[in-house]
Short mmCIF file of C-alpha atoms in Angstrom, two decimals:
data_model
loop_
_atom_site.label_atom_id
_atom_site.label_comp_id
_atom_site.label_asym_id
_atom_site.label_seq_id
_atom_site.Cartn_x
_atom_site.Cartn_y
_atom_site.Cartn_z
CA MET A 159 20.17 -33.98 -9.17
CA SER A 160 24.32 -33.98 -9.54
CA SER A 161 26.43 -33.06 -7.46
CA ALA A 162 27.60 -29.44 -9.26
CA GLN A 163 23.87 -28.81 -8.83
CA ASN A 164 23.75 -29.51 -5.53
CA LYS A 165 26.57 -27.30 -4.32
CA LEU A 166 25.26 -24.69 -6.82
CA ILE A 167 21.96 -24.05 -4.57
CA SER A 168 23.47 -24.61 -1.42
CA ILE A 169 25.37 -21.61 -2.75
CA LEU A 170 22.56 -20.08 -3.43
CA LEU A 171 20.39 -20.75 -0.78
CA GLY A 172 23.05 -20.51 2.13
CA ASP A 173 19.96 -19.09 4.56
CA ALA A 174 18.24 -18.43 1.70
CA ARG A 175 16.03 -15.68 3.72
CA THR A 176 18.97 -14.13 4.51
CA SER A 177 20.03 -13.61 1.60
CA ALA A 178 16.63 -12.63 0.09
CA ALA A 179 16.52 -9.98 2.59
CA ILE A 180 20.15 -8.94 1.96
CA ILE A 181 18.95 -8.29 -1.28
CA SER A 182 15.59 -6.67 -0.86
CA LEU A 183 17.74 -4.21 0.97
CA PHE A 184 19.65 -3.46 -2.41
CA LEU A 185 16.50 -3.04 -4.15
CA SER A 186 15.04 -0.73 -1.25
CA VAL A 187 18.32 1.13 -2.13
CA TRP A 188 18.34 1.67 -5.66
CA SER A 189 14.43 2.29 -5.79
CA VAL A 190 15.19 5.30 -3.77
CA TYR A 191 18.13 6.04 -6.13
CA LEU A 192 15.93 6.64 -9.07
CA ASP A 193 12.72 8.03 -7.36
CA ASP A 194 14.14 10.35 -4.66
CA VAL A 195 10.72 12.43 -4.69
CA VAL A 196 8.86 11.69 -1.62
CA ASN A 197 5.08 10.41 -2.31
CA THR A 198 2.11 13.03 -1.07
CA ASP A 199 1.07 10.46 1.75
CA GLY A 200 4.35 10.80 2.92
CA VAL A 201 4.42 14.23 2.97
CA LEU A 202 2.10 13.52 6.03
CA TYR A 203 4.29 11.13 8.45
CA LEU A 204 7.19 13.66 7.64
CA ARG A 205 5.36 16.48 8.98
CA THR A 206 3.89 14.58 11.61
CA ALA A 207 6.98 12.62 12.99
CA GLU A 208 8.66 16.59 12.65
CA LEU A 209 5.96 17.24 15.05
CA LEU A 210 6.96 13.94 17.22
CA ALA A 211 10.31 15.10 16.88
CA HIS A 212 10.31 18.55 18.25
CA GLY A 213 7.35 16.82 21.56
CA GLN A 214 4.51 18.58 19.85
CA TRP A 215 2.72 15.54 20.22
CA GLN A 216 -1.07 17.40 20.95
CA ASP A 217 -0.19 18.75 17.13
CA ALA A 218 1.03 15.87 15.94
CA PHE A 219 -2.06 13.52 16.74
CA ALA A 220 -4.49 15.92 15.40
CA LEU A 221 -2.77 16.11 12.43
CA TYR A 222 -2.86 12.20 11.65
CA LYS A 223 -4.49 10.44 14.52
CA TRP A 224 -2.74 7.01 13.48
CA PRO A 225 1.00 8.49 14.59
CA PHE A 226 2.68 5.09 14.91
CA TYR A 227 4.47 4.69 11.81
CA ALA A 228 5.59 8.36 12.28
CA PHE A 229 6.87 7.71 15.63
CA LEU A 230 9.43 5.78 14.74
CA ILE A 231 10.18 7.48 11.70
CA ALA A 232 10.98 10.06 13.99
CA VAL A 233 13.14 7.89 16.63
CA ILE A 234 15.32 6.78 13.90
CA SER A 235 15.97 9.97 13.12
CA GLN A 236 17.01 11.00 16.25
CA ILE A 237 19.21 8.17 16.71
CA THR A 238 20.85 8.13 13.39
CA GLY A 239 20.73 12.29 12.63
CA LEU A 240 19.70 11.32 9.52
CA GLY A 241 16.63 13.83 8.10
CA PHE A 242 13.15 12.86 8.64
CA GLU A 243 12.76 11.93 4.84
CA TYR A 244 15.77 9.13 4.93
CA SER A 245 15.20 7.78 8.01
CA ALA A 246 11.31 6.77 6.62
CA HIS A 247 13.13 5.35 3.79
CA ALA A 248 15.77 3.54 5.84
CA LEU A 249 12.93 2.11 8.02
CA ASN A 250 11.04 0.91 5.39
CA ALA A 251 13.63 -0.77 3.31
CA ALA A 252 13.79 -2.69 6.96
CA LEU A 253 10.16 -3.22 7.21
CA THR A 254 10.42 -4.50 3.96
CA ALA A 255 13.17 -6.84 4.11
CA LEU A 256 11.65 -8.72 7.58
CA ALA A 257 8.50 -9.11 4.92
CA VAL A 258 10.29 -10.19 2.51
CA ALA A 259 12.45 -13.06 4.65
CA VAL A 260 9.08 -13.84 6.76
CA PHE A 261 7.54 -15.34 3.18
CA LEU A 262 10.07 -17.10 3.10
CA SER A 263 9.50 -18.81 6.69
CA LEU A 264 6.07 -19.18 5.48
CA VAL A 265 7.02 -20.54 2.19
CA ARG A 266 8.73 -23.18 4.28
CA GLU A 267 6.71 -23.94 6.90
CA LEU A 268 3.86 -24.64 4.23
CA GLY A 269 6.27 -27.76 3.43
CA ALA A 270 8.46 -25.67 0.92
CA ASP A 271 12.00 -27.63 -0.44
CA ARG A 272 15.00 -26.42 -0.85
CA LYS A 273 13.77 -25.60 -5.17
CA THR A 274 11.14 -23.97 -3.57
CA LEU A 275 12.49 -21.97 -1.19
CA ILE A 276 14.97 -20.59 -4.53
CA ALA A 277 11.49 -19.90 -6.03
CA ALA A 278 9.74 -18.13 -3.14
CA ALA A 279 13.00 -16.06 -2.99
CA ILE A 280 12.57 -15.28 -7.15
CA VAL A 281 8.93 -15.16 -6.74
CA VAL A 282 8.51 -12.18 -3.89
CA LEU A 283 11.84 -10.07 -4.82
CA LEU A 284 10.28 -9.73 -8.33
CA PHE A 285 6.92 -8.98 -7.28
CA PRO A 286 5.98 -5.53 -8.58
CA GLY A 287 3.57 -5.44 -5.72
CA LEU A 288 6.36 -4.35 -3.19
CA ASN A 289 8.78 -2.97 -5.62
CA ARG A 290 7.15 -0.55 -7.19
CA TYR A 291 6.17 1.32 -3.61
CA ARG A 292 9.91 0.70 -2.84
CA ALA A 293 10.73 4.05 -3.11
CA PHE A 294 7.40 5.48 -0.96
CA VAL A 295 7.01 6.61 2.37
CA ILE A 296 4.21 4.65 3.14
CA ARG A 297 3.08 2.72 6.30
CA ASP A 298 1.99 -0.71 3.83
CA ALA A 299 5.75 -2.46 4.54
CA GLY A 300 5.31 -1.99 8.10
CA TYR A 301 1.42 -3.95 7.89
CA ILE A 302 3.18 -6.07 5.43
CA ALA A 303 5.93 -6.88 7.45
CA PHE A 304 4.30 -7.63 10.56
CA TYR A 305 0.93 -9.31 8.92
CA LEU A 306 3.31 -12.13 7.64
CA LEU A 307 4.98 -12.21 10.81
CA ALA A 308 1.63 -12.84 12.81
CA LEU A 309 0.42 -15.09 9.75
CA LEU A 310 3.59 -17.58 10.43
CA LEU A 311 3.03 -17.52 14.23
CA PHE A 312 -0.29 -18.44 14.11
CA ILE A 313 -0.01 -21.34 11.45
CA LYS A 314 3.50 -22.24 13.56
CA ASP A 315 0.86 -22.42 17.38
CA LEU A 316 -2.04 -24.38 14.79
CA LYS A 317 0.93 -27.05 14.43
CA GLY A 318 2.39 -27.18 18.12
CA PRO A 319 0.04 -25.04 20.63
CA ARG A 320 2.49 -23.15 22.70
CA PRO A 321 1.64 -19.50 25.20
CA ALA A 322 4.87 -18.18 23.50
CA LEU A 323 3.90 -18.63 19.83
CA ARG A 324 0.29 -17.18 20.74
CA LEU A 325 1.38 -14.05 22.22
CA GLY A 326 3.59 -13.52 19.59
CA TRP A 327 1.12 -13.86 16.77
CA VAL A 328 -1.19 -11.69 19.06
CA ALA A 329 1.36 -9.07 19.55
CA SER A 330 2.51 -9.03 16.12
CA ILE A 331 -1.05 -8.30 14.88
CA PHE A 332 -1.00 -5.79 17.20
CA VAL A 333 2.30 -3.58 16.16
CA ALA A 334 0.70 -4.40 12.27
CA THR A 335 -3.01 -2.41 13.37
CA LEU A 336 -0.41 0.46 14.87
CA PHE A 337 0.42 0.64 11.32
CA ARG A 338 -2.61 0.35 9.24
CA ILE A 339 -6.33 0.04 11.05
CA GLU A 340 -7.17 -2.44 8.87
CA GLY A 341 -5.10 -4.91 11.03
CA PHE A 342 -7.52 -4.46 13.53
CA VAL A 343 -10.24 -6.45 11.54
CA PHE A 344 -7.41 -9.68 12.09
CA LEU A 345 -6.66 -8.68 15.36
CA VAL A 346 -10.16 -9.41 16.39
CA ALA A 347 -10.61 -12.66 13.68
CA LEU A 348 -7.83 -14.09 14.25
CA PRO A 349 -8.46 -15.42 17.98
CA LEU A 350 -11.94 -16.44 16.50
CA VAL A 351 -10.33 -18.60 13.37
CA ARG A 352 -8.71 -20.22 16.04
CA GLN A 353 -11.29 -20.99 18.36
CA TRP A 354 -13.33 -22.23 15.35
CA LEU A 355 -10.95 -24.93 14.08
CA LEU A 356 -10.28 -25.88 17.78
CA SER A 357 -14.14 -26.17 18.47
CA THR A 358 -15.91 -29.26 17.55
CA GLY A 359 -19.17 -28.89 19.54
CA ALA A 360 -22.29 -26.80 18.24
CA THR A 361 -22.87 -24.91 21.16
CA ALA A 362 -18.72 -23.32 21.30
CA ARG A 363 -19.54 -22.42 17.04
CA ALA A 364 -22.50 -20.35 18.04
CA ALA A 365 -21.21 -18.51 20.56
CA LEU A 366 -18.18 -17.68 18.34
CA LEU A 367 -20.69 -16.48 15.97
CA ALA A 368 -22.09 -14.22 18.37
CA GLY A 369 -19.05 -13.31 19.69
CA SER A 370 -17.94 -12.81 15.87
CA ALA A 371 -21.08 -10.18 15.61
CA GLY A 372 -19.70 -8.25 18.76
CA ALA A 373 -16.30 -8.54 16.51
CA ALA A 374 -17.92 -6.32 14.02
CA LEU A 375 -19.35 -3.74 15.92
CA LEU A 376 -16.51 -3.34 17.08
CA ILE A 377 -14.58 -2.94 13.92
CA LEU A 378 -17.56 -0.87 12.32
CA GLY A 379 -16.89 1.57 15.55
CA ALA A 380 -13.20 1.42 15.05
CA LEU A 381 -13.95 2.57 11.29
CA GLY A 382 -16.22 5.50 12.50
CA TRP A 383 -14.14 6.81 14.55
CA TRP A 384 -11.24 7.15 12.11
CA SER A 385 -13.32 8.60 9.68
CA PHE A 386 -15.50 11.07 11.60
CA SER A 387 -14.22 11.64 15.64
CA GLY A 388 -10.87 13.78 16.87
CA PRO A 389 -7.62 12.12 17.29
CA GLN A 390 -9.28 11.41 21.11
CA LEU A 391 -10.74 7.88 21.66
CA PRO A 392 -14.32 8.21 21.57
CA THR A 393 -16.39 7.82 24.77
CA ALA A 394 -18.63 4.78 25.77
CA PRO A 395 -21.62 6.72 24.19
CA GLU A 396 -20.47 7.97 21.56
CA TRP A 397 -19.49 4.62 19.87
CA GLY A 398 -23.66 4.58 19.05
CA GLY A 399 -23.26 7.89 17.43
CA LEU A 400 -20.23 7.21 15.70
CA LEU A 401 -21.48 4.18 14.00
CA GLY A 402 -24.78 6.16 13.17
CA ASP A 403 -22.94 8.47 11.33
CA LEU A 404 -20.75 6.07 9.45
CA TRP A 405 -23.77 4.67 8.35
CA HIS A 406 -25.13 7.78 7.20
CA SER A 407 -22.34 9.01 4.84
CA THR A 408 -21.87 5.12 3.07
CA THR A 409 -26.21 5.21 2.43
CA ALA A 410 -25.86 8.62 1.18
CA THR A 411 -22.61 8.65 -1.13
CA LEU A 412 -24.23 5.09 -2.37
CA SER A 413 -27.49 6.89 -3.22
CA ALA A 414 -25.56 9.66 -4.78
CA ARG A 415 -24.37 6.92 -6.83
CA ILE A 416 -27.10 5.28 -7.69
CA ASP A 417 -29.27 8.32 -9.03
CA THR A 418 -26.19 9.39 -11.17
CA ILE A 419 -27.08 5.97 -12.39
CA ALA A 420 -30.69 6.02 -12.61
CA GLY A 421 -30.83 9.09 -14.09
CA ALA A 422 -28.99 7.87 -16.67
CA LEU A 423 -31.49 5.12 -17.57
CA HIS A 424 -34.73 5.41 -19.60
CA ASP A 425 -36.76 2.57 -17.96
CA ARG A 426 -39.48 2.25 -15.16
CA TYR A 427 -36.58 -0.07 -13.45
CA GLU A 428 -34.25 1.98 -13.35
CA ARG A 429 -33.89 1.93 -10.05
CA ALA A 430 -33.38 -1.29 -9.42
CA PHE A 431 -30.87 -1.80 -12.43
CA ALA A 432 -29.21 1.16 -10.80
CA TYR A 433 -28.69 -0.66 -7.71
CA ALA A 434 -27.09 -3.90 -9.81
CA VAL A 435 -25.19 -1.46 -11.72
CA LEU A 436 -23.63 -0.15 -8.78
CA LEU A 437 -22.96 -3.41 -7.01
CA ALA A 438 -21.76 -4.87 -10.55
CA ALA A 439 -18.92 -2.02 -10.49
CA LEU A 440 -18.16 -2.19 -7.49
CA CYS A 441 -17.15 -6.10 -7.41
CA VAL A 442 -15.95 -5.84 -10.74
CA LEU A 443 -13.27 -2.54 -9.51
CA LEU A 444 -12.56 -4.86 -6.24
CA LEU A 445 -11.29 -7.74 -8.80
CA TRP A 446 -9.68 -5.73 -11.04
CA GLU A 447 -7.59 -4.12 -7.93
CA VAL A 448 -6.72 -7.57 -6.88
CA LEU A 449 -5.76 -8.59 -10.27
CA VAL A 450 -3.00 -5.61 -10.93
CA THR A 451 -1.22 -6.12 -7.77
CA LEU A 452 -1.37 -9.57 -8.21
CA THR A 453 -0.59 -9.90 -11.80
CA PRO A 454 -2.12 -11.97 -14.14
CA LEU A 455 1.19 -13.76 -14.35
CA TYR A 456 1.22 -14.76 -10.12
CA THR A 457 -2.79 -15.67 -10.29
CA ALA A 458 -2.05 -17.71 -13.01
CA LEU A 459 0.28 -19.76 -11.18
CA ALA A 460 -1.16 -19.51 -7.55
CA GLY A 461 -4.57 -20.67 -9.77
CA HIS A 462 -1.90 -23.40 -10.62
CA ALA A 463 -0.53 -24.61 -7.55
CA VAL A 464 -3.97 -24.61 -5.75
CA TYR A 465 -5.79 -26.80 -8.70
CA ARG A 466 -2.67 -29.03 -8.62
CA ARG A 467 -2.82 -29.29 -4.79
CA LEU A 468 0.42 -28.84 -5.16
CA VAL A 469 0.18 -27.02 -1.46
CA PHE A 470 -2.00 -26.71 1.07
CA GLN A 471 -1.83 -30.71 1.69
CA ASP A 472 -2.66 -29.89 5.87
CA PRO A 473 -7.33 -29.41 5.27
CA GLN A 474 -6.66 -27.17 8.36
CA ILE A 475 -4.24 -24.76 6.87
CA ARG A 476 -5.97 -24.30 3.91
CA LYS A 477 -8.99 -23.69 5.34
CA ILE A 478 -7.24 -20.96 7.20
CA TRP A 479 -5.79 -19.59 3.98
CA LEU A 480 -9.34 -19.83 2.74
CA GLN A 481 -10.28 -17.79 5.44
CA LEU A 482 -8.06 -15.19 5.16
CA ILE A 483 -8.59 -14.31 1.96
CA ALA A 484 -12.44 -13.91 2.87
CA LEU A 485 -11.53 -11.76 5.47
CA HIS A 486 -8.98 -10.04 2.92
CA LEU A 487 -12.31 -9.58 0.34
CA LEU A 488 -14.56 -8.51 3.29
CA VAL A 489 -11.73 -5.48 4.27
CA LEU A 490 -11.90 -4.07 0.89
CA ALA A 491 -15.08 -4.33 0.32
CA ALA A 492 -16.01 -2.62 2.84
CA ILE A 493 -13.08 0.09 2.07
CA LEU A 494 -14.68 0.32 -1.73
CA ILE A 495 -18.19 0.48 -0.17
CA ILE A 496 -16.78 3.42 2.32
CA ARG A 497 -15.04 5.49 -0.41
CA LEU A 498 -16.07 4.27 -3.44
CA PHE A 499 -11.93 4.07 -4.64
CA LEU A 500 -9.57 1.80 -4.12
CA THR A 501 -5.58 2.36 -5.03
CA GLY A 502 -3.22 -0.73 -5.57
CA ARG A 503 -1.30 -0.87 -1.55
CA PHE A 504 -4.37 -1.68 -0.28
CA PRO A 505 -5.09 -5.14 -1.60
CA LEU A 506 -1.05 -5.72 -1.09
CA ALA A 507 -1.62 -7.72 1.74
CA LEU A 508 -4.06 -10.08 0.09
CA SER A 509 -1.41 -10.36 -2.41
CA LEU A 510 1.22 -11.23 -0.75
CA THR A 511 -1.30 -14.23 1.00
CA LEU A 512 -2.33 -15.29 -2.86
CA LEU A 513 1.46 -14.99 -3.49
CA LEU A 514 2.51 -17.86 -1.09
CA ALA A 515 0.87 -20.69 -3.28
CA VAL A 516 2.84 -19.72 -6.19
CA PRO A 517 6.43 -21.05 -5.50
CA PHE A 518 5.16 -24.06 -5.22
CA SER A 519 3.69 -23.41 -8.94
CA LEU A 520 7.06 -22.45 -10.25
CA ALA A 521 8.79 -25.57 -8.63
CA ALA A 522 6.50 -27.49 -10.13
CA LEU A 523 7.05 -26.45 -13.60
CA TYR A 524 10.74 -26.57 -13.30
CA ALA A 525 11.03 -29.97 -12.18
CA ARG A 526 8.98 -30.81 -15.11
CA TRP A 527 10.96 -28.94 -17.78
CA GLN A 528 14.04 -30.66 -16.85
CA GLU A 529 11.75 -34.09 -16.84
CA ASP A 530 11.06 -32.99 -20.10
CA ARG A 531 14.22 -31.42 -21.41
CA PRO A 532 15.26 -34.11 -23.97
CA ARG A 533 11.78 -33.08 -25.86
CA GLY A 534 13.41 -29.81 -26.83
CA VAL A 535 12.10 -26.49 -26.80
CA ARG A 536 9.22 -26.63 -29.00
CA ARG A 537 7.49 -29.28 -26.71
CA ASN A 538 8.72 -27.97 -23.66
CA TRP A 539 8.29 -24.14 -23.51
CA VAL A 540 6.22 -23.41 -20.74
CA PHE A 541 8.45 -22.83 -17.72
CA LEU A 542 10.92 -21.04 -20.23
CA LEU A 543 8.00 -18.76 -20.98
CA VAL A 544 7.13 -17.88 -17.38
CA CYS A 545 11.21 -17.43 -16.58
CA ILE A 546 10.43 -14.45 -19.08
CA LEU A 547 7.34 -13.02 -17.67
CA LEU A 548 8.77 -12.92 -14.79
CA ILE A 549 12.23 -10.72 -15.53
CA LEU A 550 9.67 -8.88 -17.70
CA THR A 551 7.12 -8.43 -15.24
CA GLY A 552 10.12 -8.13 -12.29
CA ALA A 553 12.02 -4.99 -14.47
CA ASP A 554 8.79 -2.83 -14.77
CA GLY A 555 7.73 -3.58 -10.83
CA LEU A 556 11.72 -2.13 -10.06
CA TYR A 557 11.24 0.75 -12.58
CA ARG A 558 8.36 3.27 -12.28
CA PRO A 559 9.47 6.69 -11.45
CA THR A 560 6.52 9.03 -11.01
CA GLY A 561 8.79 11.70 -12.48
CA LYS A 562 7.98 14.07 -10.31
CA ARG A 563 11.52 15.40 -9.88
CA HIS A 564 10.57 19.09 -10.90
CA LEU A 565 8.34 19.45 -8.20
CA LYS A 566 11.00 18.87 -5.83
CA GLU A 567 13.42 20.85 -7.77
CA ALA A 568 10.58 23.95 -7.62
CA GLY A 569 10.42 23.56 -3.78
CA LEU A 570 14.07 23.34 -3.10
CA TRP A 571 14.44 26.17 -5.15
CA VAL A 572 12.29 28.32 -3.17
CA LYS A 573 14.07 27.17 -0.05
CA ASN A 574 17.16 28.23 -1.16
CA HIS A 575 16.83 31.39 -3.04
CA THR A 576 14.40 33.08 -0.65
CA PRO A 577 14.69 34.17 2.62
CA THR A 578 13.20 31.78 5.41
CA GLN A 579 10.23 33.96 6.61
CA THR A 580 9.11 34.85 2.78
CA THR A 581 5.75 33.12 2.54
CA LEU A 582 4.48 31.06 -0.39
CA PHE A 583 1.30 29.65 -2.10
CA SER A 584 1.03 26.56 -4.20
CA ASN A 585 -1.73 23.94 -5.35
CA ASP A 586 1.08 21.26 -4.57
CA PRO A 587 2.19 19.84 -1.41
CA LEU A 588 4.76 18.04 -2.53
CA ILE A 589 6.57 21.36 -3.19
CA LEU A 590 5.67 23.18 -0.34
CA TRP A 591 7.49 20.16 1.88
CA TYR A 592 10.62 20.83 0.46
CA SER A 593 9.87 24.22 0.21
CA ALA A 594 10.45 23.91 4.03
CA ARG A 595 7.06 26.72 4.27
CA SER A 596 3.88 25.65 5.43
CA ARG A 597 4.84 21.35 6.84
CA HIS A 598 2.62 21.85 10.00
CA GLU A 599 -0.02 21.30 8.10
CA ARG A 600 -2.39 18.39 6.35
CA PRO A 601 -1.24 18.56 2.60
CA SER A 602 -3.62 18.66 0.58
CA GLY A 603 -3.69 20.13 -3.50
CA TYR A 604 -6.07 23.20 -4.96
CA ALA A 605 -7.53 23.30 -7.68
CA TRP A 606 -6.79 25.57 -10.44
CA ASP A 607 -10.16 27.63 -9.98
CA LEU A 608 -9.85 28.41 -6.72
CA VAL A 609 -5.75 29.19 -7.75
CA LEU A 610 -7.13 31.15 -10.84
CA GLU A 611 -9.63 33.40 -8.45
CA LEU A 612 -6.94 34.07 -5.91
CA ALA A 613 -4.72 35.61 -9.00
CA ARG A 614 -7.88 37.63 -10.25
CA SER A 615 -8.89 38.77 -6.84
CA ARG A 616 -5.62 39.80 -6.34
CA ARG A 617 -5.54 37.84 -2.81
CA LEU A 618 -3.11 36.13 -4.02
CA LEU A 619 -0.70 39.39 -3.13
CA GLN A 620 -0.82 38.38 0.79
CA TYR A 621 2.27 35.76 -0.59
CA ASP A 622 5.49 36.56 -1.71
CA TYR A 623 6.06 33.64 -3.65
CA LEU A 624 3.61 31.72 -5.83
CA ALA A 625 4.23 27.70 -7.12
CA VAL A 626 2.07 25.92 -8.91
CA ARG A 627 2.15 22.15 -10.60
CA VAL A 628 0.74 22.42 -14.28
CA LYS A 629 0.18 19.19 -15.92
CA ARG A 630 0.54 18.99 -19.63
CA THR A 631 -2.96 19.07 -20.09
CA GLN A 632 -2.90 22.69 -18.54
CA SER A 633 -1.83 24.63 -21.30
CA GLU A 634 -4.94 27.04 -21.46
CA GLN A 635 -4.78 27.54 -17.00
CA GLU A 636 -0.79 28.31 -16.84
CA HIS A 637 -2.34 31.31 -19.75
CA SER A 638 -5.02 32.73 -17.68
CA LEU A 639 -2.26 32.41 -14.87
CA VAL A 640 0.01 34.56 -16.26
CA GLU A 641 -2.35 36.53 -17.48
CA ALA A 642 -3.95 37.07 -13.78
CA LEU A 643 -0.20 38.08 -12.22
CA GLY A 644 0.58 40.33 -15.20
CA LYS A 645 3.97 38.50 -14.49
CA ARG A 646 6.31 35.59 -15.99
CA PRO A 647 7.00 33.02 -13.64
CA VAL A 648 10.94 33.46 -12.22
CA ALA A 649 12.08 29.97 -12.45
CA VAL A 650 10.22 27.10 -14.39
CA PHE A 651 10.94 23.28 -14.20
CA ALA A 652 9.55 20.45 -15.74
CA ASN A 653 10.24 16.85 -16.59
CA ARG A 654 9.89 14.98 -19.45
CA LYS A 655 6.45 14.65 -20.39
CA GLY A 656 5.49 18.08 -20.13
CA ASP A 657 4.27 18.50 -16.85
CA LYS A 658 5.79 21.96 -15.04
CA ALA A 659 6.32 23.72 -12.16
CA LEU A 660 6.80 27.42 -12.14
CA VAL A 661 7.59 29.77 -9.56
CA PHE A 662 6.33 33.27 -9.58
CA ALA A 663 7.72 36.13 -7.29
CA LEU A 664 4.85 38.14 -6.49
CA HIS A 665 6.20 41.00 -5.16
#
């Protein structure tokens, strides 16, 4: 490599983690600038933060029983004087920048040279799984940052055991758990994984398996508490009941799905076949969500790195990586079985674990391209194609506006054009949040059937204003609502797709 190229790499790299973290902050600011409308889940966290800031701890826990993220938002708001929404964006930007910096540290710990670190910075900064959620008010940024930090310290501890490192990764995964309850799995599992790797005797490993069974019961109990209990922690005798509730709820939901599938079949083996169909559907959905989040391009690059043995030369580190992937898949499978759906945010931690292999693939493709440059583009096009796909994939992730500005505008119109004591009914939580009405209720939408029923029965007249979200496919419902109220909206807001927010004065 020429001295000019070395100098360029030194300038670009500097401290790669610092440079990548700064770029990450700019990307977060850009994303919020493009789309500054809070997401529906974010309304819940902001309402909880507002309660905590006013010292209403009991109400906050009743509204949301995992309030660490909301507490951080409240603290930042109190310190900086920013509103809760922008405090949340500042917190998420910092946590995402931390996740980016730790990702690069992990890649370096896996044996990356300077070129591979540059590739790692490009890969993680263009990764759509992170970028499409930069403008969201969500807990995932904190969970991912501290999960990656725990993984970094865990690997360092295995290479050179030190009490400080052990305390560091335990504390990091504990903080990750405070952001998302799924972290409890890794809080319990990582010490078991470490002991398994260090143990050699059959007796010690049998004891670890017994410990794993107990840990599984603890994790299931935590899921039961999260799903069915109040904000207070259950007593010891109540844990069994929570496990039973979780079991009955899950089996009842699955049984209902199986009955639906079986009802569509006309065969004497329909029940057994329905089980197979449901299992196959759940597996396909799980793999599909992981693939969509990781993207086909990054999946292919990770597979290339593993197949060519470009990474994980240390067998112990390879085992950890595979075990972490298995744990993530088990967590996602449990969520899928209990809820029967996954969103793109759930596989993010798994995707970033798999993404650790991608920079090594990209660096190897670049080296091969450099060697084969004399052959010309026609015979040396793979790296160039990958670069083009990286840019296109990254650009797609950086520009993903939700198209909900009209809901924010409707809420702000109500806030700015009506007295604070006026009451508002809305079928959309974003309108309620921006209107500063009903802020301390759990955010939820209302079905159109209920809105129309309330309008026809005149029960909406107990409110001063009505603000409804109308999707572009709901023109018939809009017409029925106007007819039932006998009024035209006083304000109409729409997005480019034709979705609307209508505001009615009811008196």
